[in-house]
Coordinates of C-alpha atoms and ligand atoms in Angstrom, one line a residue:
M1 CA 13.5 -16.2 11.7
P2 CA 11.6 -13.3 10.1
A3 CA 9.5 -14.1 7.0
I4 CA 10.9 -11.0 5.3
E5 CA 13.9 -9.1 6.2
T6 CA 15.8 -6.2 4.6
K7 CA 19.1 -4.8 5.7
S8 CA 20.1 -1.3 4.4
L9 CA 18.4 -2.2 1.1
T10 CA 19.1 0.4 -1.6
K11 CA 18.2 0.6 -5.3
S12 CA 19.3 3.4 -7.7
F13 CA 18.3 4.0 -11.3
G14 CA 21.0 6.3 -12.5
D15 CA 20.7 9.4 -10.3
V16 CA 17.3 8.4 -8.9
I17 CA 17.6 6.6 -5.5
A18 CA 14.3 4.7 -5.6
V19 CA 14.9 2.8 -2.4
N20 CA 17.2 4.4 0.1
D21 CA 18.8 2.3 2.8
I22 CA 15.7 0.6 4.2
S23 CA 15.8 -2.0 7.0
F24 CA 12.7 -3.7 8.3
S25 CA 11.5 -7.2 9.1
V26 CA 8.1 -8.9 8.9
E27 CA 7.2 -11.8 11.1
S28 CA 5.7 -15.0 9.8
G29 CA 1.9 -14.7 9.6
E30 CA 1.8 -10.9 9.7
I31 CA 0.0 -8.7 7.2
F32 CA 2.4 -5.9 6.6
G33 CA 1.8 -2.9 4.4
F34 CA 3.9 -0.3 2.7
L35 CA 2.0 2.9 2.5
G36 CA 3.2 5.7 0.3
P37 CA 2.5 8.1 -2.6
N38 CA 3.4 7.6 -6.2
G39 CA 7.1 7.2 -6.7
A40 CA 7.8 6.4 -3.0
G41 CA 9.7 3.3 -3.9
K42 CA 7.0 0.7 -3.0
S43 CA 7.0 -1.3 -6.3
T44 CA 10.8 -1.2 -6.5
T45 CA 11.1 -2.7 -3.0
M46 CA 8.6 -5.3 -3.9
M47 CA 10.3 -6.2 -7.1
I48 CA 13.6 -6.7 -5.2
L49 CA 11.8 -8.9 -2.6
T50 CA 10.3 -11.0 -5.4
T51 CA 13.7 -11.4 -7.2
L52 CA 12.6 -9.4 -10.3
L53 CA 15.2 -6.6 -9.6
K54 CA 18.6 -6.8 -8.0
P55 CA 19.4 -4.4 -5.2
T56 CA 22.2 -1.8 -5.8
S57 CA 23.4 -2.5 -2.2
G58 CA 22.1 -4.0 1.0
Q59 CA 20.4 -7.3 1.4
A60 CA 16.9 -8.9 1.4
L61 CA 15.9 -12.3 2.8
I62 CA 12.7 -14.2 2.4
S63 CA 12.4 -17.1 5.0
G64 CA 16.2 -16.7 5.4
F65 CA 16.9 -17.1 1.7
D66 CA 18.8 -14.3 0.0
V67 CA 16.9 -12.8 -2.9
V68 CA 20.0 -12.6 -5.1
K69 CA 22.0 -15.7 -4.0
D70 CA 19.0 -18.1 -3.5
A71 CA 16.6 -16.6 -6.0
K72 CA 15.1 -19.9 -7.0
K73 CA 14.3 -20.9 -3.4
V74 CA 12.8 -17.5 -2.8
R75 CA 10.6 -17.8 -5.9
E76 CA 9.3 -21.2 -4.8
S77 CA 8.2 -19.8 -1.4
I78 CA 6.4 -16.7 -2.6
G79 CA 3.4 -15.7 -4.6
Y80 CA 3.4 -12.3 -6.4
V81 CA 0.4 -10.4 -7.6
Q82 CA 1.4 -7.4 -9.7
Q83 CA -0.3 -4.1 -9.8
E84 CA -1.6 -4.7 -13.3
T85 CA -3.7 -7.7 -13.8
T86 CA -1.9 -10.4 -15.8
V87 CA -4.8 -12.8 -16.6
D88 CA -5.4 -13.7 -20.3
E89 CA -8.7 -12.1 -21.3
Y90 CA -9.5 -14.7 -24.0
L91 CA -9.2 -17.7 -21.7
T92 CA -11.8 -18.6 -19.1
G93 CA -11.1 -18.1 -15.4
R94 CA -10.3 -21.8 -15.0
E95 CA -8.1 -22.0 -18.1
N96 CA -6.1 -19.1 -16.7
L97 CA -5.6 -21.0 -13.4
I98 CA -4.6 -24.2 -15.3
L99 CA -2.0 -22.2 -17.2
Q100 CA -0.7 -20.7 -13.9
A101 CA -0.6 -24.1 -12.2
K102 CA 1.5 -25.6 -15.1
L103 CA 3.9 -22.6 -15.0
N104 CA 4.3 -23.3 -11.3
H105 CA 5.0 -27.0 -11.8
I106 CA 2.2 -28.1 -9.7
P107 CA 1.8 -31.9 -9.9
K108 CA -0.7 -32.9 -12.5
N109 CA -2.9 -35.0 -10.2
Q110 CA -3.3 -32.0 -7.8
I111 CA -4.1 -29.3 -10.2
N112 CA -7.9 -29.7 -10.4
K113 CA -8.4 -30.0 -6.7
R114 CA -6.3 -26.9 -5.9
I115 CA -8.1 -24.9 -8.5
D116 CA -11.5 -26.0 -7.2
D117 CA -10.5 -25.0 -3.7
I118 CA -9.2 -21.6 -4.6
L119 CA -12.2 -20.8 -6.9
E120 CA -14.4 -21.6 -4.0
L121 CA -12.4 -19.4 -1.6
I122 CA -12.6 -16.4 -3.8
E123 CA -16.2 -17.2 -4.8
L124 CA -15.6 -17.5 -8.5
S125 CA -16.7 -21.1 -8.9
D126 CA -19.9 -20.2 -10.8
K127 CA -18.0 -18.0 -13.3
Q128 CA -15.0 -20.2 -13.9
H129 CA -16.1 -21.3 -17.4
D130 CA -16.8 -17.7 -18.6
S131 CA -14.0 -15.9 -20.5
V132 CA -12.2 -13.3 -18.5
V133 CA -13.3 -10.6 -21.1
T134 CA -16.7 -10.7 -19.3
Y135 CA -15.2 -10.3 -15.8
S136 CA -15.4 -7.0 -13.8
G137 CA -12.2 -5.4 -12.6
G138 CA -12.7 -6.9 -9.1
M139 CA -13.3 -10.4 -10.5
R140 CA -10.1 -10.1 -12.6
K141 CA -8.2 -9.1 -9.5
R142 CA -9.6 -12.0 -7.5
L143 CA -8.5 -14.4 -10.3
D144 CA -5.0 -12.8 -10.3
I145 CA -4.8 -13.3 -6.6
A146 CA -5.9 -16.9 -7.0
G147 CA -3.2 -17.5 -9.5
G148 CA -0.6 -16.4 -7.0
L149 CA -1.9 -18.9 -4.4
L150 CA -2.0 -22.1 -6.4
H151 CA 1.5 -23.3 -5.4
R152 CA 0.6 -22.5 -1.7
P153 CA 3.4 -20.0 -1.1
K154 CA 4.4 -19.1 2.5
A155 CA 4.3 -15.4 1.7
L156 CA 2.1 -13.5 -0.7
F157 CA 3.2 -10.2 -2.2
L158 CA 0.6 -7.9 -3.5
D159 CA 1.5 -4.6 -5.3
E160 CA -1.5 -2.2 -4.9
P161 CA -4.1 -4.9 -4.8
T162 CA -7.1 -2.6 -5.2
V163 CA -5.8 0.4 -7.2
G164 CA -8.4 1.7 -9.6
L165 CA -11.2 -0.3 -8.1
D166 CA -14.3 1.3 -6.5
I167 CA -14.7 1.3 -2.8
Q168 CA -17.2 -1.6 -2.6
T169 CA -15.0 -3.8 -4.7
R170 CA -12.0 -2.8 -2.7
R171 CA -13.7 -3.8 0.5
K172 CA -14.6 -7.2 -1.0
I173 CA -10.9 -7.8 -2.0
W174 CA -10.0 -7.0 1.6
K175 CA -12.4 -9.6 2.8
Y176 CA -10.9 -12.2 0.5
L177 CA -7.4 -11.3 1.6
K178 CA -8.3 -11.7 5.2
K179 CA -9.9 -15.1 4.4
I180 CA -6.8 -16.2 2.5
H181 CA -4.5 -15.0 5.4
D182 CA -6.5 -17.0 8.0
E183 CA -7.0 -20.1 5.9
F184 CA -3.3 -20.5 4.8
E185 CA -1.7 -18.7 7.8
M186 CA 0.2 -16.8 5.2
T187 CA 2.5 -13.8 5.6
I188 CA 1.2 -11.0 3.4
F189 CA 3.2 -8.0 2.2
L190 CA 1.3 -5.4 0.3
T191 CA 1.8 -1.9 -1.0
T192 CA -0.9 0.7 -1.1
H193 CA -1.5 4.4 -1.3
Y194 CA -5.0 4.0 0.3
M195 CA -5.0 4.9 3.9
E196 CA -8.1 3.0 4.6
E197 CA -6.6 -0.2 3.1
A198 CA -3.6 0.1 5.3
D199 CA -5.8 0.8 8.3
Q200 CA -8.3 -2.1 7.7
L201 CA -6.0 -4.8 6.5
C202 CA -2.5 -4.4 8.0
D203 CA -1.2 -5.6 11.4
R204 CA 1.7 -3.2 10.9
V205 CA 2.3 -0.4 8.4
G206 CA 5.5 1.2 7.1
I207 CA 5.1 4.7 5.8
I208 CA 7.5 5.2 2.9
D209 CA 8.2 8.4 1.1
G210 CA 11.0 9.4 -1.2
G211 CA 12.6 5.9 -0.9
K212 CA 12.9 6.1 2.9
I213 CA 10.8 4.5 5.7
Q214 CA 9.5 7.3 7.9
V215 CA 7.9 5.1 10.6
I216 CA 6.8 1.5 11.1
D217 CA 4.1 0.6 13.6
T218 CA 0.6 -0.7 14.0
P219 CA -2.1 1.6 12.6
Q220 CA -3.5 2.0 16.2
N221 CA -0.2 2.8 17.8
M222 CA 0.5 5.4 15.1
K223 CA -2.8 7.1 15.8
N224 CA -2.2 6.9 19.6
A225 CA 1.3 8.2 19.4
M226 CA 0.0 11.3 17.9
G227 CA -1.8 11.8 21.2
N228 CA -3.3 14.8 19.7
E229 CA -6.5 16.2 18.3
V230 CA -6.3 17.6 14.8
I231 CA -7.5 21.1 13.9
S232 CA -7.7 21.7 10.1
I233 CA -7.9 25.3 9.1
I234 CA -8.3 26.7 5.6
I235 CA -7.3 30.4 5.5
G236 CA -8.5 32.9 2.8
D237 CA -5.5 35.0 1.9
E238 CA -1.9 34.4 2.7
E239 CA -1.2 37.9 3.8
N240 CA 0.5 37.9 7.2
H241 CA 0.8 34.2 6.9
D242 CA 4.1 34.1 8.7
S243 CA 3.1 36.1 11.7
F244 CA -0.1 34.2 11.9
L245 CA 1.9 30.9 11.9
S246 CA 4.4 32.1 14.5
Q247 CA 1.6 33.2 16.8
L248 CA -0.2 29.9 16.4
H249 CA 3.0 28.1 17.4
E250 CA 2.8 30.1 20.7
I251 CA -0.6 28.8 21.7
E252 CA -0.5 26.5 24.7
F253 CA -1.3 22.8 23.8
V254 CA -0.3 23.3 20.1
N255 CA 2.4 20.7 19.5
K256 CA 2.9 20.8 15.8
I257 CA 1.7 22.6 12.7
N258 CA 1.9 21.5 9.1
V259 CA 1.4 23.9 6.2
D260 CA 0.2 22.9 2.8
G261 CA -0.6 26.0 0.8
S262 CA -3.6 27.6 2.5
K263 CA -4.4 24.5 4.5
L264 CA -3.0 24.4 8.0
T265 CA -3.1 21.3 10.2
L266 CA -2.5 21.8 13.9
F267 CA -1.8 18.9 16.2
A268 CA -3.0 19.9 19.7
S269 CA -3.4 18.1 23.0
N270 CA -6.5 20.2 23.9
G271 CA -8.3 21.3 20.8
A272 CA -11.3 22.8 22.5
E273 CA -9.0 25.3 24.4
V274 CA -7.0 26.1 21.3
I275 CA -9.8 27.0 18.8
P276 CA -10.9 30.3 20.5
K277 CA -7.3 31.4 20.6
I278 CA -7.0 30.8 16.9
F279 CA -9.9 33.1 16.3
Q280 CA -8.4 35.8 18.6
I281 CA -5.2 35.7 16.6
S282 CA -6.8 35.6 13.2
S283 CA -9.1 38.6 14.0
A284 CA -6.2 40.7 15.4
L285 CA -4.2 40.0 12.2
K286 CA -7.3 40.2 9.9
I287 CA -6.7 36.7 8.6
K288 CA -9.8 35.2 7.1
I289 CA -10.6 31.7 8.2
V290 CA -12.6 29.9 5.5
S291 CA -13.1 26.8 7.5
I292 CA -12.0 25.2 10.7
A293 CA -12.6 21.6 11.9
L294 CA -11.6 19.6 15.0
T295 CA -11.2 15.9 14.5
Q296 CA -9.5 12.9 16.2
P297 CA -6.4 11.7 14.4
T298 CA -6.6 9.3 11.5
L299 CA -3.9 7.5 9.6
D300 CA -4.1 10.4 7.1
D301 CA -3.0 12.7 9.8
V302 CA -0.2 10.3 10.8
F303 CA 1.0 10.3 7.2
I304 CA 1.0 14.1 7.1
S305 CA 2.8 14.4 10.4
Y306 CA 5.6 12.1 9.2
T307 CA 6.0 13.3 5.6
G308 CA 4.7 16.9 5.8
H309 CA 2.3 16.4 2.9
E310 CA -0.9 14.6 2.1
I311 CA -0.8 11.3 0.2
R312 CA -2.2 11.9 -3.2
D313 CA -4.8 9.6 -4.4
D314 CA -4.1 9.7 -8.1
D315 CA -6.6 8.2 -10.4
S316 CA -6.0 4.8 -11.9
K317 CA -5.6 6.2 -15.5
F318 CA -2.6 8.2 -14.4
N319 CA -1.2 5.1 -12.6
R320 CA -1.7 2.9 -15.6
K321 CA 0.2 5.4 -17.8
R322 CA 3.0 5.4 -15.4
E323 CA 3.2 1.7 -15.1
H324 CA 3.2 1.4 -18.8
A325 CA 6.1 3.8 -19.1
K326 CA 7.9 1.8 -16.4
M327 CA 7.4 -1.5 -18.2
K328 CA 8.8 0.0 -21.3
R329 CA 11.8 1.2 -19.4
L330 CA 12.2 -2.3 -17.9
R331 CA 12.1 -3.9 -21.3
A332 CA 14.5 -1.5 -22.8
Ligands
ATP401 N1 13.1 1.0 -14.2 C1 13.2 2.2 -13.7 N2 14.0 3.1 -14.3 C2 14.2 4.3 -13.8 N3 13.5 4.8 -12.8 C3 12.7 4.0 -12.1 C4 12.4 2.7 -12.6 N4 11.5 2.1 -11.8 C5 11.2 3.1 -10.8 N5 11.9 4.2 -11.1 C6 11.8 5.4 -10.3 O1 12.0 5.1 -8.9 C7 11.2 5.8 -8.0 C8 10.3 4.8 -7.2 O2 9.4 4.2 -8.1 P1 8.4 3.0 -7.7 O3 7.8 2.5 -8.9 O4 9.1 2.1 -6.8 O5 7.4 3.8 -6.8 P2 5.9 3.4 -6.2 O6 6.0 3.8 -4.8 O7 5.7 2.0 -6.5 O8 5.0 4.4 -7.0 P3 3.5 4.1 -7.5 O9 2.5 4.4 -6.4 O10 3.3 5.1 -8.6 O11 3.3 2.7 -8.0 C9 10.4 6.7 -8.9 O12 11.0 8.0 -8.9 C10 10.4 6.1 -10.3 O13 10.3 7.0 -11.3
MG402 MG1 4.1 1.0 -7.6

């Protein structure tokens, strides 16, 4: 039985179809990631899987339990770490975890031991008696994750676990998540809009855009499936753009071209042969090439090839504003 399964899952808010007929399953013990830009439908999917939102149609099952019909069973078997930290700043780290343990009905005689173990795992033991006000963003996130683990869930759901954190802190969080995964043999479902996060952390990744899953595979298979080298070109003016493009399409070995304003991305099976031809065409058409680079495919390129656009790495302030507006909507 899959740890997580959705069947034609759909969620609409009025005219907006936030999640559009998605079906996928995650095996027990897998780290599975939803990779997509702002508004792709990641949080909405996660909120349905964690019983916080009801689907408009379709079905979602966690360890075989239906998120609508067996919501209580589902809640007992999962941990959920929201995008925004939920820890209380005026309590100490340990007090926060005690509160969380009580909310999760953990037997009194087990609370202290569980908290000690988790604090050690996420390396916060020495700061446990400091108030959270003094914690860095990364420490708060670690505490948040710890809170989601106290009742030893079978599956852990993390919505953008490292959004707004700097890259060093992000890498540390990845290290802790891998540790947690190995120690508890836990299924992890996370959402992210960081390519590197999906690449480093996930066994399999689903690329989601506009509420639809575009592809699901391992990061390595996705890159291999491209089977192509990537030629990134920035052109100066857009005069003769169309004839330039149509001639580029004619070049042998060029399999696909994506256009994003003045940036062209060519996927080619033999980049070294293609580049001189690009220059021949551009000089005949008097198209100015500002820069040209040949690289091996990355997950970024996979994303572009499936969605036709780059993932936008919005800053955290923008995200916070958006989340805030969303929470208001939810409360209303
Ligand atoms: N409660 C709501 N009411 C109305 N529209 C909503 C609500 N929640 C989400 N949406 C809309 O549904 C779509 C998907 O939103 P969702 O929050 O799932 O995206 P996301 O992939 O999590 O994005 P982000 O990266 O910004 O967190 C967006 O168009 C969003 O505006
Ligand atoms: Mg979100």
